[in-house]
Amino acid sequence: MAEYENILVEQREAVTLITLNRPKALNALNAQVLADLIAALAAFDADASQGCAVLTGSEKAFAAGADIKEMAEMGFADMYGTDHFAGYERITATRKPVIAAVAGYALGGGCELAMMCDFILAADTAKFGQPEIKLGVSPGMGGSQRLVRAVGKAKAMEMCLTGRMMEAEEAERAGLVSRVVPAADLVEEAVKTAATIAGMAPLAVKANKEMVNAAFETGLAQGIQFERRLFHALFATMDQKEGMAAFVEKRAGNWTGR
Ligand code: CO8
């Protein structure tokens, strides 16, 4: 498997575990981390033996944001001219599911990175925030948009304008995270959840991910139409025949991904 500078990648059966590994900077996201992440996710997506990925950080920090030291001297031309941070959107092009397993700080770009994943499992130590306003800037990797869709305008606006952090329990109540688990169990629980997903029919996994994401990106009528067409299309797969036959015969499905 490829070696990376700022992340660790490990395969646990059909689950790819990606760990951000820049401990000296609390996993701050610089250009090299982005390059490593995109390469690792592309390799995961292309590997037919892998069904679901988990992206995690350290106990102290999932990621404390974009690298402030890297950005400090940049001007408008450097930012706008290179469309800085646009590369992160490539993470959302991953077709198989990616679960964010967040312990400790997920701030700024770290919170935005977690929200680019398909869902977030949080340790009871997790803290989410968009503190960019304290640096005289704003979210720049989708945070102002995804946070509103996740927790509603009131909480998102308060967080962006004050930079205050949201603890795990509040994040679960607000719908930002799917579940909170004890910090010591976070990675195991995320890998177990990912293994459950990796055990489903692969085409149905991709279709479910695509249609739930359509709810984020389209209006209701268009989203429902998209869901129905994909649902119809799944009836052209062998795994639909297998899954329904297995139910009738009271046994587990044996998926072929066809
Ligand atoms: N960038 C670079 N280095 C960082 C970052 C960061 N985001 N966060 C922490 N570090 C470094 C620290 O500088 C320190 O390094 P050193 O030991 O060399 O001084 C090391 O990590 C440890 O950090 P602390 O000593 O500060 O650890 P504490 O436990 O005292 O504090 C905090 C932890 C509260 C997380 C604190 O580090 C902090 O506030 N970090 C910054 C959080 C932040 O503001 N994040 C947002 C950054 S901006 C962003 O992500 C969005 C970019 C969008 C801009 C769009 C422009 C187009």
GROMACS .gro file of C-alpha atoms and ligand atoms in nm:
model
  315
    1MET     CA    1   0.000   0.000   0.000
    2ALA     CA    2   0.118   0.356  -0.074
    3GLU     CA    3   0.300   0.548   0.200
    4TYR     CA    4   0.193   0.903   0.276
    5GLU     CA    5   0.362   1.190   0.460
    6ASN     CA    6   0.075   1.314   0.675
    7ILE     CA    7  -0.176   1.031   0.697
    8LEU     CA    8  -0.172   0.664   0.791
    9VAL     CA    9  -0.375   0.420   0.585
   10GLU     CA   10  -0.468   0.073   0.701
   11GLN     CA   11  -0.708  -0.186   0.561
   12ARG     CA   12  -0.916  -0.380   0.813
   13GLU     CA   13  -1.080  -0.640   0.591
   14ALA     CA   14  -1.321  -0.438   0.371
   15VAL     CA   15  -1.275  -0.113   0.570
   16THR     CA   16  -1.007   0.147   0.492
   17LEU     CA   17  -0.902   0.339   0.803
   18ILE     CA   18  -0.737   0.674   0.724
   19THR     CA   19  -0.577   0.856   1.019
   20LEU     CA   20  -0.464   1.220   0.994
   21ASN     CA   21  -0.113   1.223   1.134
   22ARG     CA   22   0.038   1.571   1.184
   23PRO     CA   23   0.048   1.566   1.565
   24LYS     CA   24   0.278   1.868   1.597
   25ALA     CA   25   0.015   2.094   1.437
   26LEU     CA   26  -0.298   1.922   1.575
   27ASN     CA   27  -0.356   1.781   1.226
   28ALA     CA   28  -0.383   2.128   1.068
   29LEU     CA   29  -0.469   2.084   0.702
   30ASN     CA   30  -0.194   2.201   0.466
   31ALA     CA   31  -0.145   2.137   0.094
   32GLN     CA   32   0.037   1.807   0.156
   33VAL     CA   33  -0.240   1.670   0.381
   34LEU     CA   34  -0.492   1.752   0.109
   35ALA     CA   35  -0.282   1.581  -0.158
   36ASP     CA   36  -0.239   1.271   0.064
   37LEU     CA   37  -0.609   1.254   0.149
   38ILE     CA   38  -0.724   1.285  -0.211
   39ALA     CA   39  -0.479   1.017  -0.325
   40ALA     CA   40  -0.579   0.778  -0.043
   41LEU     CA   41  -0.951   0.825  -0.106
   42ALA     CA   42  -0.909   0.775  -0.481
   43ALA     CA   43  -0.718   0.450  -0.413
   44PHE     CA   44  -0.992   0.337  -0.171
   45ASP     CA   45  -1.265   0.416  -0.425
   46ALA     CA   46  -1.085   0.218  -0.697
   47ASP     CA   47  -1.015  -0.089  -0.477
   48ALA     CA   48  -1.294  -0.344  -0.527
   49SER     CA   49  -1.200  -0.521  -0.200
   50GLN     CA   50  -1.290  -0.207   0.003
   51GLY     CA   51  -1.648  -0.109   0.086
   52CYS     CA   52  -1.637   0.182   0.332
   53ALA     CA   53  -1.375   0.421   0.473
   54VAL     CA   54  -1.327   0.578   0.816
   55LEU     CA   55  -1.144   0.910   0.844
   56THR     CA   56  -1.014   0.993   1.190
   57GLY     CA   57  -0.755   1.206   1.370
   58SER     CA   58  -0.595   1.185   1.713
   59GLU     CA   59  -0.747   1.177   2.060
   60LYS     CA   60  -0.678   1.551   2.095
   61ALA     CA   61  -0.776   1.671   1.749
   62PHE     CA   62  -0.956   1.543   1.443
   63ALA     CA   63  -0.811   1.857   1.279
   64ALA     CA   64  -0.762   2.207   1.423
   65GLY     CA   65  -0.838   2.370   1.089
   66ALA     CA   66  -0.663   2.480   0.778
   67ASP     CA   67  -0.293   2.551   0.840
   68ILE     CA   68  -0.289   2.911   0.962
   69LYS     CA   69   0.090   2.936   0.924
   70GLU     CA   70   0.061   2.832   0.558
   71MET     CA   71  -0.211   3.091   0.491
   72ALA     CA   72  -0.081   3.381   0.700
   73GLU     CA   73   0.119   3.555   0.428
   74MET     CA   74  -0.118   3.481   0.139
   75GLY     CA   75  -0.305   3.758  -0.038
   76PHE     CA   76  -0.622   3.773  -0.247
   77ALA     CA   77  -0.436   3.684  -0.568
   78ASP     CA   78  -0.286   3.370  -0.406
   79MET     CA   79  -0.626   3.264  -0.275
   80TYR     CA   80  -0.861   3.356  -0.559
   81GLY     CA   81  -0.602   3.304  -0.832
   82THR     CA   82  -0.547   2.940  -0.736
   83ASP     CA   83  -0.904   2.884  -0.613
   84HIS     CA   84  -0.746   2.783  -0.281
   85PHE     CA   85  -0.929   2.497  -0.103
   86ALA     CA   86  -1.132   2.404  -0.414
   87GLY     CA   87  -0.937   2.076  -0.410
   88TYR     CA   88  -1.117   1.968  -0.095
   89GLU     CA   89  -1.440   1.931  -0.291
   90ARG     CA   90  -1.274   1.633  -0.463
   91ILE     CA   91  -1.316   1.448  -0.133
   92THR     CA   92  -1.693   1.463  -0.178
   93ALA     CA   93  -1.658   1.295  -0.519
   94THR     CA   94  -1.568   0.965  -0.343
   95ARG     CA   95  -1.847   0.729  -0.448
   96LYS     CA   96  -1.819   0.483  -0.160
   97PRO     CA   97  -1.913   0.603   0.190
   98VAL     CA   98  -1.665   0.778   0.415
   99ILE     CA   99  -1.741   0.806   0.789
  100ALA     CA  100  -1.574   1.081   0.994
  101ALA     CA  101  -1.477   0.959   1.343
  102VAL     CA  102  -1.415   1.276   1.542
  103ALA     CA  103  -1.244   1.303   1.881
  104GLY     CA  104  -1.120   1.633   2.024
  105TYR     CA  105  -1.109   1.948   1.813
  106ALA     CA  106  -1.279   1.967   1.474
  107LEU     CA  107  -1.235   2.338   1.407
  108GLY     CA  108  -1.255   2.550   1.095
  109GLY     CA  109  -1.139   2.337   0.803
  110GLY     CA  110  -1.142   2.037   1.041
  111CYS     CA  111  -1.515   2.078   1.102
  112GLU     CA  112  -1.565   2.136   0.730
  113LEU     CA  113  -1.367   1.821   0.644
  114ALA     CA  114  -1.579   1.617   0.886
  115MET     CA  115  -1.894   1.756   0.724
  116MET     CA  116  -1.766   1.656   0.377
  117CYS     CA  117  -1.779   1.295   0.496
  118ASP     CA  118  -2.108   1.106   0.470
  119PHE     CA  119  -2.178   1.114   0.841
  120ILE     CA  120  -1.997   1.194   1.161
  121LEU     CA  121  -1.955   0.965   1.462
  122ALA     CA  122  -1.833   1.168   1.759
  123ALA     CA  123  -1.640   1.080   2.071
  124ASP     CA  124  -1.775   1.238   2.390
  125THR     CA  125  -1.463   1.460   2.376
  126ALA     CA  126  -1.546   1.609   2.034
  127LYS     CA  127  -1.568   1.986   1.992
  128PHE     CA  128  -1.692   2.140   1.669
  129GLY     CA  129  -1.650   2.502   1.567
  130GLN     CA  130  -1.600   2.753   1.288
  131PRO     CA  131  -1.363   2.998   1.461
  132GLU     CA  132  -1.238   3.165   1.140
  133ILE     CA  133  -1.405   3.493   1.233
  134LYS     CA  134  -1.151   3.526   1.514
  135LEU     CA  135  -0.880   3.528   1.245
  136GLY     CA  136  -1.058   3.796   1.045
  137VAL     CA  137  -1.184   3.552   0.781
  138SER     CA  138  -1.469   3.304   0.734
  139PRO     CA  139  -1.524   2.936   0.657
  140GLY     CA  140  -1.374   2.865   0.314
  141MET     CA  141  -1.426   2.491   0.263
  142GLY     CA  142  -1.806   2.471   0.263
  143GLY     CA  143  -1.868   2.525   0.635
  144SER     CA  144  -2.113   2.814   0.606
  145GLN     CA  145  -2.327   2.604   0.373
  146ARG     CA  146  -2.301   2.252   0.517
  147LEU     CA  147  -2.334   2.366   0.880
  148VAL     CA  148  -2.661   2.549   0.803
  149ARG     CA  149  -2.799   2.239   0.634
  150ALA     CA  150  -2.686   2.020   0.927
  151VAL     CA  151  -2.792   2.226   1.230
  152GLY     CA  152  -3.016   2.502   1.092
  153LYS     CA  153  -2.955   2.873   1.048
  154ALA     CA  154  -2.971   2.985   1.413
  155LYS     CA  155  -2.696   2.762   1.550
  156ALA     CA  156  -2.483   2.790   1.235
  157MET     CA  157  -2.506   3.169   1.235
  158GLU     CA  158  -2.420   3.191   1.605
  159MET     CA  159  -2.121   2.958   1.560
  160CYS     CA  160  -1.986   3.143   1.255
  161LEU     CA  161  -2.034   3.488   1.410
  162THR     CA  162  -1.898   3.411   1.759
  163GLY     CA  163  -1.660   3.124   1.685
  164ARG     CA  164  -1.796   2.933   1.984
  165MET     CA  165  -1.747   2.556   1.996
  166MET     CA  166  -2.022   2.297   2.015
  167GLU     CA  167  -1.962   1.997   2.242
  168ALA     CA  168  -2.048   1.643   2.129
  169GLU     CA  169  -2.377   1.624   2.315
  170GLU     CA  170  -2.508   1.948   2.164
  171ALA     CA  171  -2.383   1.838   1.822
  172GLU     CA  172  -2.586   1.518   1.848
  173ARG     CA  173  -2.898   1.706   1.962
  174ALA     CA  174  -2.856   1.949   1.672
  175GLY     CA  175  -2.814   1.672   1.413
  176LEU     CA  176  -2.452   1.742   1.323
  177VAL     CA  177  -2.341   1.395   1.431
  178SER     CA  178  -2.521   1.064   1.401
  179ARG     CA  179  -2.409   0.927   1.741
  180VAL     CA  180  -2.181   0.998   2.037
  181VAL     CA  181  -1.970   0.716   2.178
  182PRO     CA  182  -1.710   0.700   2.458
  183ALA     CA  183  -1.375   0.829   2.329
  184ALA     CA  184  -1.202   0.498   2.398
  185ASP     CA  185  -1.446   0.316   2.167
  186LEU     CA  186  -1.459   0.569   1.883
  187VAL     CA  187  -1.238   0.408   1.619
  188GLU     CA  188  -1.359   0.054   1.690
  189GLU     CA  189  -1.722   0.168   1.673
  190ALA     CA  190  -1.661   0.357   1.348
  191VAL     CA  191  -1.482   0.057   1.192
  192LYS     CA  192  -1.765  -0.172   1.305
  193THR     CA  193  -2.023   0.062   1.149
  194ALA     CA  194  -1.814   0.082   0.831
  195ALA     CA  195  -1.791  -0.300   0.821
  196THR     CA  196  -2.172  -0.319   0.838
  197ILE     CA  197  -2.194  -0.086   0.537
  198ALA     CA  198  -1.918  -0.276   0.353
  199GLY     CA  199  -2.126  -0.593   0.400
  200MET     CA  200  -2.420  -0.452   0.201
  201ALA     CA  201  -2.476  -0.487  -0.173
  202PRO     CA  202  -2.217  -0.249  -0.329
  203LEU     CA  203  -2.442  -0.097  -0.595
  204ALA     CA  204  -2.716  -0.034  -0.340
  205VAL     CA  205  -2.461   0.138  -0.111
  206LYS     CA  206  -2.358   0.376  -0.390
  207ALA     CA  207  -2.721   0.443  -0.484
  208ASN     CA  208  -2.824   0.513  -0.121
  209LYS     CA  209  -2.531   0.754  -0.076
  210GLU     CA  210  -2.614   0.936  -0.399
  211MET     CA  211  -2.983   0.978  -0.318
  212VAL     CA  212  -2.934   1.098   0.040
  213ASN     CA  213  -2.681   1.351  -0.091
  214ALA     CA  214  -2.938   1.465  -0.349
  215ALA     CA  215  -3.149   1.588  -0.055
  216PHE     CA  216  -2.865   1.830   0.024
  217GLU     CA  217  -2.822   1.949  -0.331
  218THR     CA  218  -3.167   1.965  -0.492
  219GLY     CA  219  -3.525   2.063  -0.413
  220LEU     CA  220  -3.776   1.809  -0.271
  221ALA     CA  221  -3.958   1.720  -0.595
  222GLN     CA  222  -3.630   1.678  -0.787
  223GLY     CA  223  -3.479   1.473  -0.503
  224ILE     CA  224  -3.778   1.239  -0.484
  225GLN     CA  225  -3.768   1.191  -0.862
  226PHE     CA  226  -3.394   1.114  -0.842
  227GLU     CA  227  -3.455   0.863  -0.561
  228ARG     CA  228  -3.733   0.687  -0.752
  229ARG     CA  229  -3.525   0.653  -1.071
  230LEU     CA  230  -3.229   0.508  -0.877
  231PHE     CA  231  -3.464   0.277  -0.685
  232HIS     CA  232  -3.607   0.153  -1.020
  233ALA     CA  233  -3.254   0.106  -1.155
  234LEU     CA  234  -3.160  -0.119  -0.862
  235PHE     CA  235  -3.417  -0.368  -0.997
  236ALA     CA  236  -3.179  -0.422  -1.290
  237THR     CA  237  -2.914  -0.564  -1.052
  238MET     CA  238  -2.848  -0.928  -0.961
  239ASP     CA  239  -2.803  -0.821  -0.599
  240GLN     CA  240  -3.168  -0.709  -0.582
  241LYS     CA  241  -3.277  -1.059  -0.693
  242GLU     CA  242  -3.033  -1.215  -0.447
  243GLY     CA  243  -3.129  -0.987  -0.156
  244MET     CA  244  -3.502  -1.050  -0.192
  245ALA     CA  245  -3.457  -1.426  -0.251
  246ALA     CA  246  -3.234  -1.441   0.059
  247PHE     CA  247  -3.505  -1.272   0.266
  248VAL     CA  248  -3.770  -1.520   0.147
  249GLU     CA  249  -3.535  -1.815   0.209
  250LYS     CA  250  -3.439  -1.678   0.555
  251ARG     CA  251  -3.063  -1.659   0.486
  252ALA     CA  252  -2.799  -1.387   0.445
  253GLY     CA  253  -2.751  -1.229   0.101
  254ASN     CA  254  -2.447  -1.329  -0.100
  255TRP     CA  255  -2.353  -1.013  -0.292
  256THR     CA  256  -2.173  -1.003  -0.626
  257GLY     CA  257  -2.180  -0.629  -0.685
  258ARG     CA  258  -2.357  -0.688  -1.019
  259CO8     N1  259  -0.280   2.587   1.181
  259CO8     C1  260  -0.149   2.575   1.208
  259CO8     N2  261  -0.102   2.532   1.327
  259CO8     C2  262  -0.191   2.500   1.423
  259CO8     C3  263  -0.331   2.510   1.402
  259CO8     C4  264  -0.374   2.555   1.273
  259CO8     N3  265  -0.506   2.564   1.242
  259CO8     N4  266  -0.394   2.474   1.515
  259CO8     C5  267  -0.298   2.441   1.604
  259CO8     N5  268  -0.175   2.457   1.549
  259CO8     C6  269  -0.044   2.433   1.610
  259CO8     C7  270  -0.010   2.540   1.713
  259CO8     O1  271   0.044   2.655   1.648
  259CO8     C8  272   0.090   2.470   1.801
  259CO8     O2  273   0.214   2.467   1.734
  259CO8     P1  274   0.351   2.512   1.813
  259CO8     O3  275   0.363   2.407   1.922
  259CO8     O4  276   0.457   2.504   1.708
  259CO8     O5  277   0.325   2.646   1.869
  259CO8     C9  278   0.038   2.326   1.803
  259CO8     O6  279  -0.049   2.313   1.688
  259CO8    C10  280  -0.045   2.294   1.927
  259CO8     O7  281  -0.147   2.390   1.939
  259CO8     P2  282  -0.175   2.475   2.074
  259CO8     O8  283  -0.047   2.491   2.150
  259CO8     O9  284  -0.246   2.599   2.036
  259CO8    O10  285  -0.271   2.373   2.152
  259CO8     P3  286  -0.381   2.411   2.262
  259CO8    O11  287  -0.422   2.281   2.322
  259CO8    O12  288  -0.331   2.518   2.352
  259CO8    O13  289  -0.505   2.473   2.180
  259CO8    C11  290  -0.665   2.484   1.995
  259CO8    C12  291  -0.578   2.395   2.088
  259CO8    C13  292  -0.774   2.553   2.076
  259CO8    C14  293  -0.726   2.394   1.889
  259CO8    C15  294  -0.573   2.592   1.931
  259CO8    O14  295  -0.461   2.528   1.873
  259CO8    C16  296  -0.640   2.673   1.822
  259CO8    O15  297  -0.720   2.761   1.850
  259CO8     N6  298  -0.609   2.642   1.692
  259CO8    C17  299  -0.658   2.718   1.579
  259CO8    C18  300  -0.802   2.682   1.550
  259CO8    C19  301  -0.853   2.765   1.435
  259CO8    O16  302  -0.860   2.887   1.438
  259CO8     N7  303  -0.889   2.698   1.324
  259CO8    C20  304  -0.940   2.762   1.207
  259CO8    C21  305  -0.831   2.787   1.109
  259CO8     S1  306  -0.887   2.869   0.961
  259CO8    C22  307  -0.971   2.748   0.879
  259CO8    O17  308  -0.963   2.635   0.909
  259CO8    C23  309  -1.065   2.774   0.766
  259CO8    C24  310  -0.997   2.828   0.655
  259CO8    C25  311  -1.095   2.895   0.572
  259CO8    C26  312  -1.030   3.018   0.521
  259CO8    C27  313  -1.070   3.034   0.380
  259CO8    C28  314  -0.979   3.133   0.314
  259CO8    C29  315  -1.004   3.129   0.165
   0.00000   0.00000   0.00000
